[in-house]
Coordinates of C-alpha atoms in Angstrom, one line a residue:
M9 CA 6.7 17.7 -27.8
E10 CA 5.9 20.2 -30.6
I11 CA 4.6 19.9 -34.1
S12 CA 8.0 20.5 -35.5
D13 CA 9.1 17.1 -34.0
L14 CA 6.4 15.4 -35.9
T15 CA 7.2 17.1 -39.2
A16 CA 10.8 16.2 -38.8
Y17 CA 10.0 12.6 -38.1
A18 CA 7.7 12.4 -41.2
E19 CA 10.4 13.8 -43.4
M20 CA 13.2 11.7 -42.0
K21 CA 11.4 8.4 -42.1
Y22 CA 8.9 8.8 -45.0
H23 CA 10.3 11.7 -47.0
I24 CA 6.9 13.6 -46.3
R25 CA 7.2 17.3 -46.1
E26 CA 4.9 19.7 -44.5
E27 CA 2.5 21.4 -47.0
H28 CA 1.0 24.9 -46.4
K29 CA -2.0 25.0 -48.6
W30 CA -3.9 28.0 -47.5
A31 CA -2.3 31.5 -47.6
D32 CA -5.2 33.0 -45.7
F33 CA -4.6 30.5 -42.9
P34 CA -0.9 30.3 -42.3
G35 CA -1.3 28.3 -39.1
F36 CA -2.8 25.3 -40.9
S37 CA -0.8 22.8 -42.8
V38 CA -1.0 19.1 -43.8
L39 CA 1.2 16.0 -44.1
A40 CA 0.1 14.1 -47.2
D41 CA 1.2 10.9 -49.0
P42 CA 3.5 12.0 -51.9
G43 CA 2.0 9.4 -54.2
S44 CA -1.7 9.6 -53.6
G45 CA -1.9 13.1 -52.1
K46 CA -4.2 11.7 -49.3
W47 CA -3.9 13.6 -46.0
L48 CA -2.2 11.8 -43.1
A49 CA -2.4 14.7 -40.7
L50 CA -3.9 18.1 -40.4
L51 CA -1.6 20.5 -38.4
M52 CA -2.9 23.5 -36.5
R53 CA -1.0 26.4 -34.9
Q54 CA -3.1 29.1 -33.2
W55 CA -2.0 32.1 -31.1
D56 CA -3.8 32.4 -27.8
S57 CA -4.0 36.1 -26.9
M58 CA -5.1 35.4 -23.3
S59 CA -2.1 33.1 -22.4
G60 CA 0.4 34.8 -24.8
A61 CA 1.5 31.4 -26.1
E62 CA 1.0 29.4 -29.3
I63 CA -1.4 26.4 -29.1
Q64 CA -0.4 23.5 -31.2
R65 CA -2.8 20.6 -32.2
C66 CA -3.3 18.2 -35.0
D67 CA -5.7 15.5 -36.4
I68 CA -4.0 12.2 -37.4
K69 CA -5.7 9.7 -39.7
C70 CA -4.8 6.6 -37.5
G71 CA -8.3 5.6 -36.3
Q72 CA -9.3 5.8 -32.6
D73 CA -8.3 2.3 -31.4
F74 CA -5.2 3.5 -29.7
M75 CA -7.1 6.4 -28.0
M76 CA -9.8 4.1 -26.7
M77 CA -7.3 1.5 -25.3
H78 CA -4.8 3.9 -23.7
D79 CA -5.7 6.9 -21.5
R80 CA -3.6 9.8 -22.6
P81 CA -4.6 13.3 -21.7
Y82 CA -3.3 14.7 -24.9
L83 CA -5.4 12.4 -27.1
C84 CA -9.0 13.3 -27.9
Q85 CA -11.6 13.5 -30.6
P86 CA -10.4 15.3 -33.8
F87 CA -10.5 19.0 -33.7
R88 CA -11.3 19.8 -37.5
M89 CA -11.8 16.5 -39.2
Y90 CA -14.7 14.1 -38.8
G91 CA -15.2 10.4 -38.4
S92 CA -13.7 7.6 -36.4
R93 CA -10.6 7.4 -38.7
W94 CA -9.2 10.6 -37.1
T95 CA -7.7 11.2 -33.7
G96 CA -6.9 14.6 -32.2
V97 CA -3.5 15.4 -30.6
T98 CA -2.6 18.4 -28.3
F99 CA 1.2 19.2 -28.2
D100 CA 2.4 20.3 -24.8
S101 CA 4.9 19.1 -22.2
R102 CA 2.9 15.9 -21.6
T103 CA 2.9 14.7 -25.2
E104 CA 5.0 11.6 -25.7
K105 CA 7.0 11.5 -28.9
D106 CA 6.9 7.8 -29.3
V107 CA 3.2 7.6 -29.0
V108 CA 2.6 10.4 -31.7
F109 CA 5.1 8.7 -34.0
R110 CA 3.4 5.4 -33.6
L111 CA 0.1 7.0 -34.5
F112 CA 1.6 8.6 -37.6
D113 CA 3.0 5.2 -38.5
E114 CA -0.4 3.8 -38.3
A115 CA -1.8 6.5 -40.6
V116 CA 1.0 5.8 -43.2
S117 CA 0.4 2.0 -42.9
A118 CA -3.3 2.5 -43.5
L119 CA -2.6 4.0 -47.0
T120 CA -0.9 0.7 -48.3
P121 CA -3.4 -1.2 -50.5
H122 CA -4.2 -4.8 -49.8
G123 CA -5.9 -7.6 -51.7
C124 CA -6.1 -8.3 -55.4
T125 CA -8.4 -8.0 -58.4
I126 CA -9.5 -10.9 -60.4
V127 CA -10.6 -10.3 -64.1
L128 CA -12.6 -13.0 -65.8
E129 CA -11.7 -12.4 -69.4
N130 CA -10.3 -14.7 -72.1
S131 CA -7.8 -12.2 -73.6
P132 CA -7.3 -8.8 -71.9
S133 CA -6.3 -6.2 -74.5
E134 CA -4.0 -4.4 -72.1
T135 CA -2.6 -5.0 -68.7
Q136 CA -1.4 -2.3 -66.4
V137 CA 0.2 -3.0 -63.0
V138 CA 0.5 -0.2 -60.4
C139 CA 3.3 -0.5 -57.9
P140 CA 1.5 -0.1 -54.5
E141 CA 4.4 1.7 -52.7
T142 CA 4.9 4.5 -55.2
G143 CA 1.6 4.6 -57.2
R144 CA 3.5 4.5 -60.5
R145 CA 3.0 2.2 -63.4
T146 CA 5.5 -0.6 -63.6
S147 CA 7.4 -1.9 -66.6
D148 CA 8.1 -5.5 -67.7
E149 CA 11.5 -5.1 -65.9
D150 CA 9.7 -4.8 -62.6
F151 CA 7.2 -7.6 -62.9
R152 CA 6.5 -10.5 -65.2
L153 CA 3.8 -13.3 -64.9
P154 CA 5.3 -16.4 -63.6
S155 CA 7.5 -18.3 -66.2
A156 CA 10.1 -20.9 -66.3
A157 CA 12.8 -18.3 -65.5
V158 CA 11.3 -17.7 -62.0
P159 CA 12.7 -20.1 -59.5
D160 CA 10.0 -22.6 -58.3
R161 CA 10.7 -21.9 -54.7
I162 CA 9.6 -18.3 -55.1
L163 CA 6.4 -19.2 -57.1
R164 CA 5.5 -21.7 -54.3
M165 CA 6.1 -19.0 -51.7
I166 CA 3.8 -16.5 -53.6
H167 CA 1.1 -19.1 -53.6
L168 CA 1.3 -19.4 -49.8
Y169 CA -0.1 -15.9 -49.4
E170 CA -3.6 -16.0 -47.8
Y171 CA -6.2 -13.3 -48.6
R172 CA -8.1 -13.3 -45.3
G173 CA -8.5 -9.6 -45.0
S174 CA -6.3 -6.5 -45.0
S175 CA -5.5 -6.3 -41.3
F176 CA -1.9 -5.7 -40.2
T177 CA -2.1 -8.9 -38.1
Q178 CA -2.8 -11.0 -41.2
K179 CA 0.0 -9.2 -43.0
C180 CA 2.4 -10.2 -40.2
R181 CA 1.1 -13.8 -40.2
N182 CA 1.5 -14.2 -44.0
F183 CA 5.1 -12.8 -43.6
L184 CA 6.0 -15.4 -41.0
I185 CA 4.6 -18.3 -43.1
Q186 CA 6.3 -17.3 -46.3
G187 CA 9.5 -16.5 -44.4
K188 CA 9.8 -19.8 -42.8
F189 CA 9.2 -21.5 -46.1
M190 CA 12.1 -19.4 -47.6
E191 CA 14.3 -19.7 -44.6
D192 CA 17.3 -21.5 -46.2
Y193 CA 16.7 -20.2 -49.8
E194 CA 19.6 -18.6 -51.7
D195 CA 19.7 -16.7 -55.0
N196 CA 22.1 -15.1 -57.4
A197 CA 20.1 -12.4 -59.2
P198 CA 21.1 -9.0 -57.9
W199 CA 18.8 -6.0 -57.9
N200 CA 20.1 -2.5 -57.3
G201 CA 16.9 -0.3 -57.6
E202 CA 15.3 1.9 -54.9
L203 CA 12.2 0.9 -53.0
R204 CA 10.2 2.8 -50.5
C205 CA 7.5 0.9 -48.8
Y206 CA 5.9 1.1 -45.3
F207 CA 6.3 -2.1 -43.2
P208 CA 7.7 -4.0 -46.3
V209 CA 7.0 -7.7 -46.7
Y210 CA 7.6 -10.3 -49.4
H211 CA 4.2 -9.7 -50.8
D212 CA 5.0 -6.0 -51.6
L213 CA 8.0 -7.0 -53.8
T214 CA 8.0 -7.8 -57.5
I215 CA 9.7 -11.0 -58.8
G216 CA 13.0 -9.0 -59.6
Q217 CA 13.0 -7.4 -56.1
L218 CA 12.3 -10.7 -54.4
R219 CA 15.3 -12.3 -56.1
G220 CA 17.4 -9.3 -55.5
Y221 CA 16.6 -9.4 -51.8
F222 CA 17.4 -13.0 -51.4
T223 CA 20.6 -12.5 -53.2
W224 CA 21.6 -9.7 -50.9
R225 CA 20.5 -11.9 -47.9
T226 CA 22.7 -14.7 -49.1
G227 CA 25.7 -12.4 -49.0
V228 CA 24.7 -11.0 -45.5
R229 CA 24.6 -14.5 -44.1
K230 CA 28.1 -15.1 -45.3
G231 CA 29.2 -11.8 -43.7
T232 CA 29.1 -9.5 -46.7
F233 CA 27.1 -6.4 -46.1
S234 CA 26.5 -4.3 -49.2
P235 CA 24.4 -1.3 -49.9
V236 CA 20.7 -2.0 -50.4
S237 CA 17.3 -0.3 -50.4
L238 CA 16.4 0.3 -46.8
S239 CA 12.9 -1.4 -47.3
L240 CA 14.8 -4.6 -48.2
A241 CA 17.1 -4.2 -45.1
Y242 CA 13.9 -3.8 -42.9
I243 CA 12.6 -7.3 -44.3
Y244 CA 15.9 -8.8 -43.1
L245 CA 15.4 -7.3 -39.6
Y246 CA 11.7 -8.4 -39.5
E247 CA 13.0 -12.0 -40.3
L248 CA 15.3 -12.0 -37.3
L249 CA 12.6 -10.7 -35.0
N250 CA 10.4 -13.7 -36.1
R251 CA 13.5 -15.9 -35.8
I252 CA 13.5 -16.7 -39.4
G253 CA 17.0 -18.0 -40.3
A254 CA 18.1 -18.1 -36.7
S255 CA 18.6 -21.2 -34.6
S256 CA 17.6 -19.6 -31.3
A257 CA 16.6 -16.2 -29.8
Q258 CA 20.3 -15.6 -28.9
D259 CA 21.2 -16.3 -32.6
S260 CA 18.7 -13.7 -33.8
M261 CA 20.2 -11.2 -31.3
D262 CA 23.7 -11.9 -32.4
R263 CA 22.7 -11.5 -36.1
M264 CA 21.1 -8.2 -35.3
N265 CA 24.3 -7.1 -33.6
A266 CA 26.2 -8.1 -36.6
F267 CA 23.8 -6.1 -38.8
E268 CA 24.4 -3.0 -36.8
K269 CA 28.2 -3.3 -37.1
G270 CA 28.4 -4.4 -40.7
F271 CA 25.5 -2.2 -42.1
L272 CA 24.6 0.8 -40.0
D273 CA 28.1 1.4 -38.6
K274 CA 29.5 1.3 -42.2
G275 CA 27.3 4.3 -43.2
M276 CA 24.4 2.3 -44.8
G277 CA 21.0 3.0 -43.3
D278 CA 20.0 6.0 -41.2
A279 CA 19.4 7.2 -37.6
V280 CA 15.8 6.1 -37.7
M281 CA 16.7 2.5 -38.5
R282 CA 19.3 2.4 -35.8
R283 CA 16.8 3.8 -33.2
N284 CA 14.2 1.2 -34.4
L285 CA 16.7 -1.6 -34.1
H286 CA 17.7 -0.8 -30.6
R287 CA 14.1 -0.6 -29.5
W288 CA 13.3 -4.0 -31.2
M289 CA 16.4 -5.6 -29.7
F290 CA 15.3 -4.5 -26.2
D291 CA 11.7 -5.8 -26.7
F292 CA 13.0 -9.1 -28.3
A293 CA 15.5 -9.7 -25.4
V294 CA 12.7 -9.2 -22.8
M295 CA 10.2 -11.3 -24.7
N296 CA 12.6 -14.2 -25.1
S297 CA 14.0 -14.1 -21.5
L298 CA 17.6 -13.3 -22.6
P299 CA 19.9 -12.1 -19.9
V300 CA 19.2 -8.8 -18.3
E301 CA 22.5 -7.3 -19.3
T302 CA 21.6 -8.0 -22.9
A303 CA 18.3 -6.1 -22.7
L304 CA 19.9 -3.1 -20.9
C305 CA 22.5 -2.8 -23.6
H306 CA 19.8 -1.8 -26.1
A307 CA 17.4 0.0 -23.7
S308 CA 16.7 3.7 -24.2
G309 CA 19.5 5.6 -22.4
R310 CA 17.0 8.1 -21.0
A311 CA 14.8 5.3 -19.7
V312 CA 17.6 3.5 -18.0
K313 CA 18.8 6.7 -16.4
T314 CA 15.3 7.6 -15.2
D315 CA 14.5 4.1 -13.9
T316 CA 17.9 4.0 -12.0
A317 CA 17.2 7.4 -10.4
L318 CA 13.8 6.4 -9.3
A319 CA 15.1 3.2 -7.7
V320 CA 17.7 5.3 -5.7
L321 CA 15.2 7.9 -4.6
R322 CA 12.6 5.3 -3.5
D323 CA 15.1 3.7 -1.2
P324 CA 17.7 6.4 -0.3
G325 CA 18.9 4.6 2.9
N326 CA 20.9 2.1 0.8
H327 CA 22.7 4.6 -1.3
S328 CA 25.5 7.0 -1.0
D329 CA 25.3 10.9 -1.1
D330 CA 26.8 10.9 -4.6
E331 CA 24.1 8.5 -5.9
I332 CA 21.3 10.3 -4.3
F333 CA 22.4 13.8 -5.4
S334 CA 22.9 12.5 -9.0
S335 CA 19.3 11.1 -9.0
L336 CA 17.9 14.3 -7.8
C337 CA 19.6 16.1 -10.7
V338 CA 17.8 13.8 -13.2
F339 CA 14.4 15.3 -12.4
A340 CA 15.4 18.8 -11.4
K341 CA 14.1 21.7 -13.5
K342 CA 17.3 23.8 -12.6
K343 CA 20.5 21.9 -12.3
P344 CA 21.4 21.8 -8.7
E345 CA 25.0 21.0 -9.5
Q346 CA 25.3 24.4 -10.9
S347 CA 23.8 26.4 -7.9
L348 CA 25.9 28.8 -5.8
I349 CA 26.0 26.4 -2.9
M350 CA 27.5 23.6 -5.0
R351 CA 30.1 26.0 -6.5
K352 CA 31.3 27.2 -3.0
Y353 CA 30.7 24.2 -0.9
P354 CA 30.4 21.2 -3.3
D355 CA 30.9 18.4 -0.7
K356 CA 28.8 20.0 1.9
G357 CA 26.1 20.9 -0.5
K358 CA 25.8 17.4 -1.9
H359 CA 25.6 15.9 1.6
V360 CA 22.9 18.2 2.7
F361 CA 20.8 17.7 -0.4
A362 CA 21.1 13.9 0.0
A363 CA 20.3 14.1 3.7
V364 CA 17.3 16.3 3.2
W365 CA 15.9 13.6 0.8
K366 CA 16.6 10.9 3.2
E367 CA 15.0 12.8 6.1
A368 CA 12.0 13.7 3.9
S369 CA 11.5 10.1 2.9
S370 CA 11.2 9.1 6.6
I371 CA 8.3 11.4 7.3
S372 CA 4.8 11.7 5.8
A373 CA 3.1 14.7 4.3
D374 CA -0.7 14.6 3.8
G375 CA -0.6 10.9 4.8
R376 CA 1.8 10.0 2.0
N377 CA 5.5 9.6 1.6
P378 CA 7.2 12.4 -0.3
F379 CA 8.4 9.9 -3.0
A380 CA 4.7 9.0 -3.6
I381 CA 3.8 12.7 -3.7
C382 CA 6.4 13.5 -6.3
F383 CA 6.3 10.4 -8.5
G384 CA 3.0 8.7 -7.8
A385 CA 2.4 5.1 -7.4
Q386 CA 3.8 2.2 -9.5
K387 CA 1.0 0.8 -11.7
E388 CA 0.5 -1.7 -14.4
Y389 CA 0.2 -0.6 -17.9
P390 CA -0.4 -2.7 -21.2
W391 CA 2.9 -3.5 -22.9
H392 CA 3.0 -3.7 -26.6
P393 CA 6.4 -5.0 -27.7
L394 CA 7.6 -4.7 -31.3
V395 CA 4.4 -2.8 -32.2
N396 CA 6.1 -0.9 -35.0
A397 CA 7.6 -3.9 -36.7
V398 CA 6.3 -6.8 -38.8
Y399 CA 6.0 -9.5 -36.1
H400 CA 3.8 -12.3 -35.6
E401 CA 3.8 -14.4 -32.4
K402 CA 2.8 -18.0 -33.0
R403 CA 0.9 -18.9 -29.9
K404 CA 1.2 -22.5 -28.4
H405 CA -2.5 -22.3 -27.2
L406 CA -4.6 -20.8 -30.0
N407 CA -7.7 -20.4 -27.7
M408 CA -5.8 -18.7 -25.0
E409 CA -5.9 -14.9 -24.7
Y410 CA -3.4 -13.0 -22.6
T411 CA -2.2 -9.4 -22.2
L412 CA 1.4 -8.3 -21.6
T413 CA 1.8 -5.7 -18.9
E414 CA 4.6 -3.7 -17.3
R415 CA 4.9 -2.0 -13.9
R416 CA 6.3 1.5 -13.9
Y417 CA 6.1 5.0 -12.6
D418 CA 4.4 6.9 -15.4
S419 CA 5.7 10.4 -16.1
L420 CA 2.1 11.6 -16.4
N421 CA 1.7 11.1 -12.7
F422 CA 4.9 13.0 -11.7
D423 CA 4.5 16.1 -9.6
L424 CA 7.8 17.7 -10.4
K425 CA 6.5 21.0 -9.1
T426 CA 6.5 19.8 -5.5
F427 CA 9.8 17.9 -6.1
N428 CA 11.6 21.1 -7.4
A429 CA 10.0 23.1 -4.6
L430 CA 11.8 20.8 -2.1
L431 CA 15.2 21.3 -3.9
H432 CA 14.6 25.1 -4.1
E433 CA 13.8 25.3 -0.3
T434 CA 16.9 23.2 0.5
D435 CA 19.0 25.6 -1.6
R436 CA 17.4 28.6 0.0
I437 CA 17.7 27.7 3.7
L438 CA 21.3 26.4 3.1
R439 CA 22.3 29.8 1.7
L440 CA 20.8 31.5 4.7
S441 CA 22.6 29.1 7.1
L442 CA 26.0 29.6 5.4
R443 CA 25.5 33.4 4.7
C444 CA 26.8 33.1 1.2
G445 CA 24.5 35.8 -0.3
H446 CA 22.3 35.7 -3.4
Y447 CA 19.4 34.6 -1.3
L448 CA 16.3 33.1 -2.9
K449 CA 12.6 33.6 -2.4
K450 CA 10.6 31.1 -0.6
A451 CA 8.9 28.5 -2.7
D452 CA 5.2 27.9 -2.4
G453 CA 3.6 24.5 -1.5
C454 CA 6.7 23.3 0.4
G455 CA 6.0 24.4 4.0
W456 CA 5.8 20.7 5.2
A457 CA 9.5 20.3 4.3
E458 CA 10.9 23.4 6.0
D459 CA 11.2 21.9 9.5
C460 CA 12.9 18.8 7.9
I461 CA 15.4 20.9 6.1
R462 CA 16.3 22.9 9.2
R463 CA 16.7 19.7 11.3
V464 CA 19.2 18.4 8.7
I465 CA 21.2 21.6 8.6
E466 CA 21.3 21.8 12.4
A467 CA 22.5 18.2 12.7
E468 CA 25.2 18.9 10.2
R469 CA 26.3 21.9 12.2
K470 CA 26.5 20.0 15.4
A471 CA 28.4 17.3 13.7
E472 CA 31.0 19.7 12.4
E473 CA 31.4 21.1 15.9
E474 CA 31.9 17.7 17.3
A475 CA 34.5 17.0 14.7
S476 CA 36.4 20.1 15.4
R477 CA 37.0 19.2 19.1
P478 CA 40.5 18.0 20.0
V479 CA 40.9 14.3 20.1
I480 CA 42.4 12.9 23.5
T481 CA 44.4 9.7 23.0
I482 CA 44.9 7.4 26.0
D483 CA 48.0 5.1 25.9
I484 CA 46.8 1.8 27.1
S485 CA 50.3 0.6 27.7
S486 CA 50.7 3.1 30.6
L487 CA 47.7 1.7 32.6
D488 CA 50.0 -0.7 34.6
K489 CA 52.0 2.3 35.7
I490 CA 48.7 4.1 36.7
R491 CA 47.7 1.0 38.7
E492 CA 51.1 0.9 40.5
D493 CA 50.9 4.6 41.4
A494 CA 47.4 4.1 42.7
S495 CA 48.5 1.2 44.9
L496 CA 51.3 3.4 46.4
T497 CA 48.8 6.1 47.1
R498 CA 46.4 3.7 48.7
D499 CA 49.1 2.3 51.0
S500 CA 50.1 5.9 52.0
L501 CA 46.7 6.6 53.3
L502 CA 46.5 3.5 55.5
T503 CA 47.0 3.9 59.2
E504 CA 49.3 1.7 61.5
E505 CA 46.1 0.1 62.8
D506 CA 44.9 -0.6 59.2
M507 CA 48.3 -2.1 58.3
E508 CA 48.3 -4.3 61.4
D509 CA 44.9 -5.8 60.5
Y510 CA 46.0 -6.1 57.0
E511 CA 49.2 -8.1 58.0
D512 CA 47.1 -10.2 60.3
D513 CA 44.8 -11.1 57.5
V514 CA 47.8 -11.9 55.3
V515 CA 49.1 -14.3 58.0
K516 CA 45.6 -15.9 58.4
T517 CA 45.4 -16.6 54.7
G518 CA 48.9 -18.0 54.5
L519 CA 50.1 -15.3 52.2
S520 CA 53.6 -13.7 52.3
M521 CA 54.0 -9.9 51.7
D522 CA 55.5 -10.9 48.3
D523 CA 52.5 -13.1 47.4
E524 CA 49.8 -10.6 48.4
E525 CA 49.8 -8.7 45.1
D526 CA 49.0 -12.0 43.4
A527 CA 45.9 -12.8 45.4
E528 CA 42.6 -12.1 43.5
Y529 CA 41.0 -10.4 46.5
S530 CA 44.0 -9.0 48.3
S531 CA 42.9 -5.4 47.5
I532 CA 39.9 -5.7 49.7
I533 CA 41.9 -6.6 52.9
P534 CA 42.5 -2.9 53.8
Y535 CA 38.7 -2.5 53.4
R536 CA 37.8 -5.4 55.7
E537 CA 36.5 -2.9 58.3
L538 CA 34.4 -1.1 55.6
L539 CA 32.8 -4.2 54.4
T540 CA 32.1 -5.3 58.0
L541 CA 30.4 -2.0 58.8
L542 CA 28.3 -2.4 55.7
L543 CA 27.4 -6.0 56.5
Q544 CA 26.3 -4.8 60.0
G545 CA 24.2 -2.0 58.4
K546 CA 26.3 0.7 60.0
S547 CA 27.3 4.1 58.6
V548 CA 30.7 4.3 57.0
S549 CA 31.0 8.1 56.7
S550 CA 33.4 8.4 59.7
Y551 CA 35.4 5.5 58.4
L552 CA 35.9 7.2 55.0
S553 CA 36.4 10.6 56.5
E554 CA 39.2 9.5 58.9
R555 CA 41.1 7.9 56.0
H556 CA 40.5 10.7 53.6
L557 CA 38.9 8.3 51.1
M558 CA 36.3 9.2 48.5
P559 CA 33.3 7.0 48.5
S560 CA 33.4 6.3 44.7
I561 CA 37.1 5.4 44.9
A562 CA 36.5 3.0 47.7
A563 CA 33.6 1.4 45.8
D564 CA 35.6 1.0 42.6
T565 CA 38.5 -0.5 44.4
V566 CA 36.4 -3.1 46.2
N567 CA 34.3 -3.9 43.1
E568 CA 37.3 -4.4 40.9
A569 CA 39.0 -6.7 43.4
L570 CA 35.8 -8.8 43.9
F571 CA 34.7 -8.9 40.3
D572 CA 36.6 -12.0 39.2
L573 CA 35.3 -13.8 42.3
I574 CA 31.7 -12.7 42.4
G575 CA 31.2 -11.5 38.7
D576 CA 29.4 -8.3 39.5
N577 CA 29.7 -5.1 41.6
V578 CA 29.0 -5.6 45.3
L579 CA 29.0 -1.9 46.3
E580 CA 26.9 0.9 45.0
C581 CA 27.7 4.5 45.4
D582 CA 25.2 7.3 45.4
G583 CA 26.9 10.5 46.0
D584 CA 28.6 10.2 49.5
T585 CA 26.5 7.1 50.4
L586 CA 27.9 3.5 50.1
T587 CA 25.6 0.5 50.2
L588 CA 26.1 -3.2 49.9
V589 CA 24.1 -5.1 47.2
E590 CA 21.9 -7.5 49.2
D591 CA 22.2 -10.2 46.6
Y592 CA 25.9 -10.7 47.4
R593 CA 25.8 -10.2 51.3
D594 CA 26.5 -13.9 51.8
D595 CA 29.3 -14.1 49.3
V596 CA 31.1 -11.1 51.0
L597 CA 30.5 -12.7 54.4
D598 CA 32.2 -15.9 53.2
L599 CA 35.1 -14.0 51.9
L600 CA 35.6 -12.4 55.3
G601 CA 35.6 -15.7 57.0
G602 CA 32.0 -15.6 58.1
K603 CA 32.7 -12.8 60.7
T604 CA 31.2 -9.4 60.9
N605 CA 32.6 -8.2 64.3
G606 CA 35.6 -6.7 62.7
K607 CA 38.0 -8.7 64.9

């Protein structure tokens, strides 16, 4: 953030322009209240010859309560001003706009006068009333003492105001009390003047302005949005935030949506009011437990984008390459999508960047996960909803104190230097691997990730090689023909003696030659002598050699034939050695009729 952001905000919201009061000190300027001339902020710009950069700082007259409650590295004691009413601000990449704008709002709000003056005289010679928001004298058109022409409801509302101090909390409390009293009031006395007031409430308005506001509100509630001073429009929004004139939280939300469409979308209002409205609607939805979708509709687009990206990077295993790469781009200093790799190899580059982050997330560097190194830990911080609105929460238990908190990854704890070094090294090593030229220098502080990146690139290379190999397709329907050919080959290798033994076995089992192919174990009959030798513990080398049989084929044939009967392999083949599994010795013996003499 820079000083120019603050000056633009002051001019847009409060019509306060930067004033350069000292010709001899061009780097110093002030933001002052146009009416009273009181300083709100002292701005300082100084050139640092050592660093060759401009140093920007300011003192804001907002008190030091916020600085004491919130630890912000850019907030400190005032640089030039004195006293507890001033807070110093340093402008750099860490400075948060919302915080500084909030402090400036506090400074502006502190200028608004509160209270009243009581004069004990019988007959004042002259009465002068000064309008608190402009500092000018008012005329009889602006304010008159209560009379019969003033609606009784308005007079009674005025008397409800309680003077218990000038705190902002008391101001909000009075607004809620008076607003609830005037919740269903309608009027018909238009007022078309211009009013500029910080955090406007009923108590800041004259009788004519009050009647004009309630007249305008009557039309709004009937669906007619007409131009009106923004201060009066803000009062209407404050009412909805306090659920004044709304039957429920959802009803308040619906009315705020209608206000945006009927007032802001029609060119009435400004960008600041729209931004405030969206922020308030988000806070209001969360506070009142409205659906998550409702809250997200009004959340800051940048905040939603950042939170979504953090959720993806924290748990990359459950997300696609596209999601991971898009999330990496959210926090990248240089846009990875515009790198040379992404222009030449978009799909490959996206996959490698995502794979590197996945791989890095599975390892630890310095005892911590890289996500924790780059983005810190999720912590609790105080949450102050509707802090820049007139809002008073009516607690159910007056004696109960509580603090609202939110859990988040604070940007102040981000180590984006390490994060961007990881992306840089991925880009550098990938360019070397693909030999695409325009090579990069090695980044500092990312040596721990170099092996990780190279593993990913090597795995990608092997995967591409595997994918490039020809695919062999086996037609399952041809397996029957293969089996038939194998049977013919087997039969051709049998000797006459084998066939005689085979036919004897067929006769003994009562099978015909036509039935033998249907027997569950008919395939082992030619191997009866083989099984017998194994049962007797004798060598089968000669048997296999004489019949030109390979040990592995013989083992597979027997195991396949007996699998349905025994449910497991009965023969094991280790090179040229066949052995019978001892657990199935008795089962094989039974199948051979209990004989092991080979007869």
